[in-house]
């Protein structure tokens, strides 16, 4: 075990240096539009005000909590938010390295982690801004890492942790819900390939599903306690679904192709 841990020191150190090199120049970058909204709501939280009731946005509460923690730990300034972003990107890159190492080898893991650090700092992806995608990515990759280990070791505890991590991603950004469905499909396919019985497959899916709803299940009573449950559900989920439905599949496809094209260039 000690030999394995020593073997991880060098690649993780390389990832740390790369992320530090890319992120240090961006620490004092001006706030982007969405960062300003998240910061304002987080500041209101420090005053005892409640998101969706006293200050409205369409994102789930996870991003406001992350900003609030950054303000609490490092002070209410731009540097604290971007430093928190740097920590999350580093964590996501390490998770990605471990996932690549688990599925293939060290070289694949390092390549994936390095590419993630580079692309996450790319200005075409608003790499200077602490937006929800980066924080969601860390939770999703962490969930995938737990899933990969759970599948190999057939461990229900890791499956539950995978669900919790995916659930945390969902309360940071709603599209993670689709990733939860995708992950459930992976669990089902794995059970089928291993010729596990229906009971075992349902048990695994149930454990993962329960873990994935735990974070959301915690937020609901909290907002109910503050008398903002209706506002929370409406603005974070109901209105967001209506808003996103304004974009047709055709427009969505065009935007995706544009992103890939602009990135390649």
GROMACS .gro file of C-alpha atoms in nm:
model
  265
    1UNK     CA    1   0.000   0.000   0.000
    2UNK     CA    2   0.284   0.238   0.091
    3UNK     CA    3   0.456   0.163  -0.241
    4UNK     CA    4   0.137   0.248  -0.431
    5UNK     CA    5   0.101   0.577  -0.243
    6UNK     CA    6   0.462   0.671  -0.319
    7UNK     CA    7   0.402   0.591  -0.685
    8UNK     CA    8   0.115   0.841  -0.690
    9UNK     CA    9   0.317   1.129  -0.548
   10UNK     CA   10   0.498   1.218  -0.871
   11UNK     CA   11   0.197   1.223  -1.110
   12UNK     CA   12  -0.022   1.408  -0.861
   13UNK     CA   13   0.259   1.660  -0.805
   14UNK     CA   14   0.285   1.710  -1.182
   15UNK     CA   15  -0.090   1.773  -1.200
   16UNK     CA   16  -0.065   2.018  -0.910
   17UNK     CA   17   0.216   2.217  -1.075
   18UNK     CA   18   0.036   2.231  -1.411
   19UNK     CA   19  -0.288   2.347  -1.251
   20UNK     CA   20  -0.103   2.602  -1.037
   21UNK     CA   21   0.084   2.737  -1.341
   22UNK     CA   22  -0.238   2.779  -1.538
   23UNK     CA   23  -0.454   2.911  -1.257
   24UNK     CA   24  -0.228   3.159  -1.077
   25UNK     CA   25  -0.255   3.425  -1.353
   26UNK     CA   26  -0.635   3.394  -1.336
   27UNK     CA   27  -0.675   3.435  -0.961
   28UNK     CA   28  -0.734   3.808  -0.976
   29UNK     CA   29  -0.937   3.809  -1.300
   30UNK     CA   30  -1.250   4.022  -1.288
   31UNK     CA   31  -1.579   3.854  -1.213
   32UNK     CA   32  -1.781   3.727  -1.507
   33UNK     CA   33  -2.158   3.794  -1.507
   34UNK     CA   34  -2.266   3.470  -1.339
   35UNK     CA   35  -1.988   3.492  -1.080
   36UNK     CA   36  -2.129   3.827  -0.974
   37UNK     CA   37  -2.474   3.675  -0.922
   38UNK     CA   38  -2.341   3.381  -0.721
   39UNK     CA   39  -2.124   3.612  -0.512
   40UNK     CA   40  -2.414   3.844  -0.438
   41UNK     CA   41  -2.636   3.558  -0.323
   42UNK     CA   42  -2.354   3.410  -0.115
   43UNK     CA   43  -2.303   3.750   0.050
   44UNK     CA   44  -2.674   3.766   0.129
   45UNK     CA   45  -2.644   3.421   0.288
   46UNK     CA   46  -2.376   3.555   0.522
   47UNK     CA   47  -2.636   3.809   0.636
   48UNK     CA   48  -2.893   3.540   0.706
   49UNK     CA   49  -3.098   3.588   0.390
   50UNK     CA   50  -3.236   3.288   0.198
   51UNK     CA   51  -3.169   3.206  -0.171
   52UNK     CA   52  -3.475   3.202  -0.400
   53UNK     CA   53  -3.670   3.395  -0.137
   54UNK     CA   54  -3.456   3.702  -0.080
   55UNK     CA   55  -3.235   3.672  -0.390
   56UNK     CA   56  -3.332   3.482  -0.706
   57UNK     CA   57  -3.130   3.278  -0.953
   58UNK     CA   58  -3.200   2.968  -1.162
   59UNK     CA   59  -2.909   2.755  -1.039
   60UNK     CA   60  -2.944   2.493  -0.761
   61UNK     CA   61  -2.816   2.589  -0.415
   62UNK     CA   62  -2.488   2.398  -0.432
   63UNK     CA   63  -2.306   2.676  -0.614
   64UNK     CA   64  -2.417   2.935  -0.359
   65UNK     CA   65  -2.294   2.712  -0.076
   66UNK     CA   66  -1.955   2.675  -0.245
   67UNK     CA   67  -1.922   3.052  -0.281
   68UNK     CA   68  -2.038   3.099   0.079
   69UNK     CA   69  -1.773   2.854   0.202
   70UNK     CA   70  -1.507   3.035  -0.003
   71UNK     CA   71  -1.609   3.368   0.151
   72UNK     CA   72  -1.614   3.216   0.498
   73UNK     CA   73  -1.271   3.055   0.467
   74UNK     CA   74  -1.077   3.306   0.258
   75UNK     CA   75  -1.266   3.634   0.280
   76UNK     CA   76  -1.517   3.811   0.058
   77UNK     CA   77  -1.308   3.892  -0.248
   78UNK     CA   78  -1.235   3.775  -0.600
   79UNK     CA   79  -0.923   3.585  -0.499
   80UNK     CA   80  -1.113   3.359  -0.260
   81UNK     CA   81  -1.358   3.246  -0.528
   82UNK     CA   82  -1.090   3.177  -0.788
   83UNK     CA   83  -0.872   3.003  -0.530
   84UNK     CA   84  -1.166   2.775  -0.451
   85UNK     CA   85  -1.203   2.713  -0.824
   86UNK     CA   86  -0.836   2.621  -0.847
   87UNK     CA   87  -0.881   2.367  -0.566
   88UNK     CA   88  -1.184   2.211  -0.732
   89UNK     CA   89  -1.014   2.188  -1.073
   90UNK     CA   90  -0.713   2.024  -0.909
   91UNK     CA   91  -0.938   1.776  -0.729
   92UNK     CA   92  -1.122   1.700  -1.054
   93UNK     CA   93  -0.794   1.649  -1.238
   94UNK     CA   94  -0.667   1.411  -0.968
   95UNK     CA   95  -0.994   1.215  -0.982
   96UNK     CA   96  -0.959   1.198  -1.359
   97UNK     CA   97  -0.601   1.074  -1.329
   98UNK     CA   98  -0.708   0.804  -1.085
   99UNK     CA   99  -0.999   0.707  -1.309
  100UNK     CA  100  -0.775   0.681  -1.617
  101UNK     CA  101  -0.523   0.486  -1.413
  102UNK     CA  102  -0.797   0.253  -1.293
  103UNK     CA  103  -0.943   0.186  -1.637
  104UNK     CA  104  -0.619   0.189  -1.841
  105UNK     CA  105  -0.279   0.298  -1.705
  106UNK     CA  106  -0.080   0.586  -1.552
  107UNK     CA  107   0.000   0.746  -1.889
  108UNK     CA  108  -0.367   0.767  -1.984
  109UNK     CA  109  -0.451   0.912  -1.643
  110UNK     CA  110  -0.182   1.181  -1.665
  111UNK     CA  111  -0.282   1.269  -2.022
  112UNK     CA  112  -0.647   1.301  -1.924
  113UNK     CA  113  -0.571   1.510  -1.615
  114UNK     CA  114  -0.332   1.739  -1.804
  115UNK     CA  115  -0.581   1.790  -2.087
  116UNK     CA  116  -0.852   1.871  -1.835
  117UNK     CA  117  -0.635   2.132  -1.664
  118UNK     CA  118  -0.547   2.291  -1.999
  119UNK     CA  119  -0.902   2.299  -2.136
  120UNK     CA  120  -1.052   2.416  -1.806
  121UNK     CA  121  -0.827   2.723  -1.820
  122UNK     CA  122  -0.915   2.794  -2.185
  123UNK     CA  123  -1.084   3.130  -2.231
  124UNK     CA  124  -1.321   2.980  -2.491
  125UNK     CA  125  -1.472   2.784  -2.203
  126UNK     CA  126  -1.464   3.088  -1.971
  127UNK     CA  127  -1.183   2.918  -1.781
  128UNK     CA  128  -1.124   3.235  -1.582
  129UNK     CA  129  -1.472   3.216  -1.427
  130UNK     CA  130  -1.583   3.002  -1.133
  131UNK     CA  131  -1.896   2.880  -1.306
  132UNK     CA  132  -2.109   2.582  -1.209
  133UNK     CA  133  -1.967   2.347  -1.473
  134UNK     CA  134  -1.626   2.318  -1.308
  135UNK     CA  135  -1.767   2.237  -0.966
  136UNK     CA  136  -2.017   1.993  -1.117
  137UNK     CA  137  -1.738   1.824  -1.311
  138UNK     CA  138  -1.541   1.751  -0.995
  139UNK     CA  139  -1.840   1.583  -0.833
  140UNK     CA  140  -1.923   1.386  -1.150
  141UNK     CA  141  -1.566   1.262  -1.200
  142UNK     CA  142  -1.548   1.168  -0.832
  143UNK     CA  143  -1.871   0.974  -0.873
  144UNK     CA  144  -1.738   0.795  -1.180
  145UNK     CA  145  -1.420   0.703  -0.993
  146UNK     CA  146  -1.624   0.552  -0.709
  147UNK     CA  147  -1.837   0.368  -0.965
  148UNK     CA  148  -1.534   0.221  -1.142
  149UNK     CA  149  -1.401   0.089  -0.813
  150UNK     CA  150  -1.743  -0.034  -0.703
  151UNK     CA  151  -1.787  -0.229  -1.027
  152UNK     CA  152  -1.448  -0.396  -0.992
  153UNK     CA  153  -1.473  -0.474  -0.621
  154UNK     CA  154  -1.851  -0.526  -0.621
  155UNK     CA  155  -1.872  -0.294  -0.319
  156UNK     CA  156  -2.209  -0.145  -0.226
  157UNK     CA  157  -2.049   0.125  -0.010
  158UNK     CA  158  -1.860   0.272  -0.306
  159UNK     CA  159  -2.177   0.250  -0.513
  160UNK     CA  160  -2.355   0.457  -0.250
  161UNK     CA  161  -2.070   0.712  -0.248
  162UNK     CA  162  -2.093   0.730  -0.625
  163UNK     CA  163  -2.461   0.816  -0.593
  164UNK     CA  164  -2.394   1.082  -0.332
  165UNK     CA  165  -2.126   1.241  -0.550
  166UNK     CA  166  -2.360   1.247  -0.849
  167UNK     CA  167  -2.634   1.391  -0.630
  168UNK     CA  168  -2.400   1.669  -0.521
  169UNK     CA  169  -2.332   1.742  -0.888
  170UNK     CA  170  -2.707   1.772  -0.945
  171UNK     CA  171  -2.755   2.033  -0.673
  172UNK     CA  172  -2.473   2.231  -0.832
  173UNK     CA  173  -2.605   2.216  -1.190
  174UNK     CA  174  -2.925   2.050  -1.312
  175UNK     CA  175  -2.787   1.872  -1.626
  176UNK     CA  176  -2.607   1.633  -1.392
  177UNK     CA  177  -2.946   1.463  -1.367
  178UNK     CA  178  -2.886   1.321  -1.716
  179UNK     CA  179  -2.548   1.192  -1.602
  180UNK     CA  180  -2.718   1.017  -1.310
  181UNK     CA  181  -2.946   0.838  -1.557
  182UNK     CA  182  -2.645   0.747  -1.772
  183UNK     CA  183  -2.462   0.611  -1.467
  184UNK     CA  184  -2.763   0.402  -1.370
  185UNK     CA  185  -2.755   0.252  -1.721
  186UNK     CA  186  -2.389   0.161  -1.673
  187UNK     CA  187  -2.474  -0.015  -1.347
  188UNK     CA  188  -2.753  -0.207  -1.518
  189UNK     CA  189  -2.534  -0.307  -1.814
  190UNK     CA  190  -2.256  -0.420  -1.579
  191UNK     CA  191  -2.503  -0.637  -1.385
  192UNK     CA  192  -2.626  -0.788  -1.711
  193UNK     CA  193  -2.274  -0.863  -1.836
  194UNK     CA  194  -2.187  -1.032  -1.508
  195UNK     CA  195  -2.512  -1.229  -1.531
  196UNK     CA  196  -2.620  -1.107  -1.190
  197UNK     CA  197  -2.976  -1.183  -1.093
  198UNK     CA  198  -3.253  -0.928  -1.119
  199UNK     CA  199  -3.253  -0.893  -0.743
  200UNK     CA  200  -2.884  -0.803  -0.731
  201UNK     CA  201  -2.919  -0.558  -1.018
  202UNK     CA  202  -3.216  -0.386  -0.853
  203UNK     CA  203  -3.028  -0.373  -0.523
  204UNK     CA  204  -2.731  -0.202  -0.687
  205UNK     CA  205  -2.954   0.043  -0.870
  206UNK     CA  206  -3.148   0.111  -0.551
  207UNK     CA  207  -2.833   0.183  -0.350
  208UNK     CA  208  -2.701   0.417  -0.619
  209UNK     CA  209  -3.039   0.590  -0.659
  210UNK     CA  210  -3.073   0.637  -0.283
  211UNK     CA  211  -2.727   0.793  -0.265
  212UNK     CA  212  -2.806   1.025  -0.554
  213UNK     CA  213  -3.117   1.169  -0.386
  214UNK     CA  214  -2.953   1.220  -0.046
  215UNK     CA  215  -2.809   1.567  -0.129
  216UNK     CA  216  -3.141   1.683  -0.273
  217UNK     CA  217  -3.322   1.527   0.022
  218UNK     CA  218  -3.110   1.736   0.257
  219UNK     CA  219  -3.178   2.064   0.078
  220UNK     CA  220  -3.558   2.024   0.076
  221UNK     CA  221  -3.614   2.026   0.455
  222UNK     CA  222  -3.361   2.308   0.495
  223UNK     CA  223  -3.553   2.535   0.260
  224UNK     CA  224  -3.879   2.417   0.418
  225UNK     CA  225  -3.740   2.523   0.755
  226UNK     CA  226  -3.673   2.872   0.619
  227UNK     CA  227  -4.016   2.890   0.455
  228UNK     CA  228  -3.878   2.892   0.102
  229UNK     CA  229  -3.953   2.542  -0.026
  230UNK     CA  230  -4.195   2.658  -0.297
  231UNK     CA  231  -3.957   2.926  -0.421
  232UNK     CA  232  -3.667   2.678  -0.419
  233UNK     CA  233  -3.847   2.414  -0.624
  234UNK     CA  234  -3.990   2.670  -0.866
  235UNK     CA  235  -3.677   2.873  -0.944
  236UNK     CA  236  -3.415   2.597  -0.926
  237UNK     CA  237  -3.608   2.328  -1.112
  238UNK     CA  238  -3.952   2.411  -1.254
  239UNK     CA  239  -3.862   2.745  -1.412
  240UNK     CA  240  -3.522   2.611  -1.524
  241UNK     CA  241  -3.694   2.331  -1.716
  242UNK     CA  242  -3.925   2.582  -1.886
  243UNK     CA  243  -3.633   2.810  -1.966
  244UNK     CA  244  -3.419   2.532  -2.114
  245UNK     CA  245  -3.712   2.406  -2.322
  246UNK     CA  246  -3.695   2.730  -2.522
  247UNK     CA  247  -3.387   2.587  -2.692
  248UNK     CA  248  -3.487   2.336  -2.959
  249UNK     CA  249  -3.278   2.023  -3.025
  250UNK     CA  250  -3.173   2.169  -3.360
  251UNK     CA  251  -3.040   2.488  -3.198
  252UNK     CA  252  -2.870   2.282  -2.928
  253UNK     CA  253  -2.693   2.069  -3.189
  254UNK     CA  254  -2.575   2.378  -3.376
  255UNK     CA  255  -2.434   2.523  -3.055
  256UNK     CA  256  -2.253   2.199  -2.970
  257UNK     CA  257  -2.098   2.182  -3.316
  258UNK     CA  258  -1.993   2.546  -3.288
  259UNK     CA  259  -1.821   2.479  -2.956
  260UNK     CA  260  -1.628   2.182  -3.099
  261UNK     CA  261  -1.533   2.380  -3.408
  262UNK     CA  262  -1.416   2.686  -3.214
  263UNK     CA  263  -1.219   2.464  -2.974
  264UNK     CA  264  -1.044   2.282  -3.257
  265UNK     CA  265  -0.946   2.612  -3.413
   0.00000   0.00000   0.00000
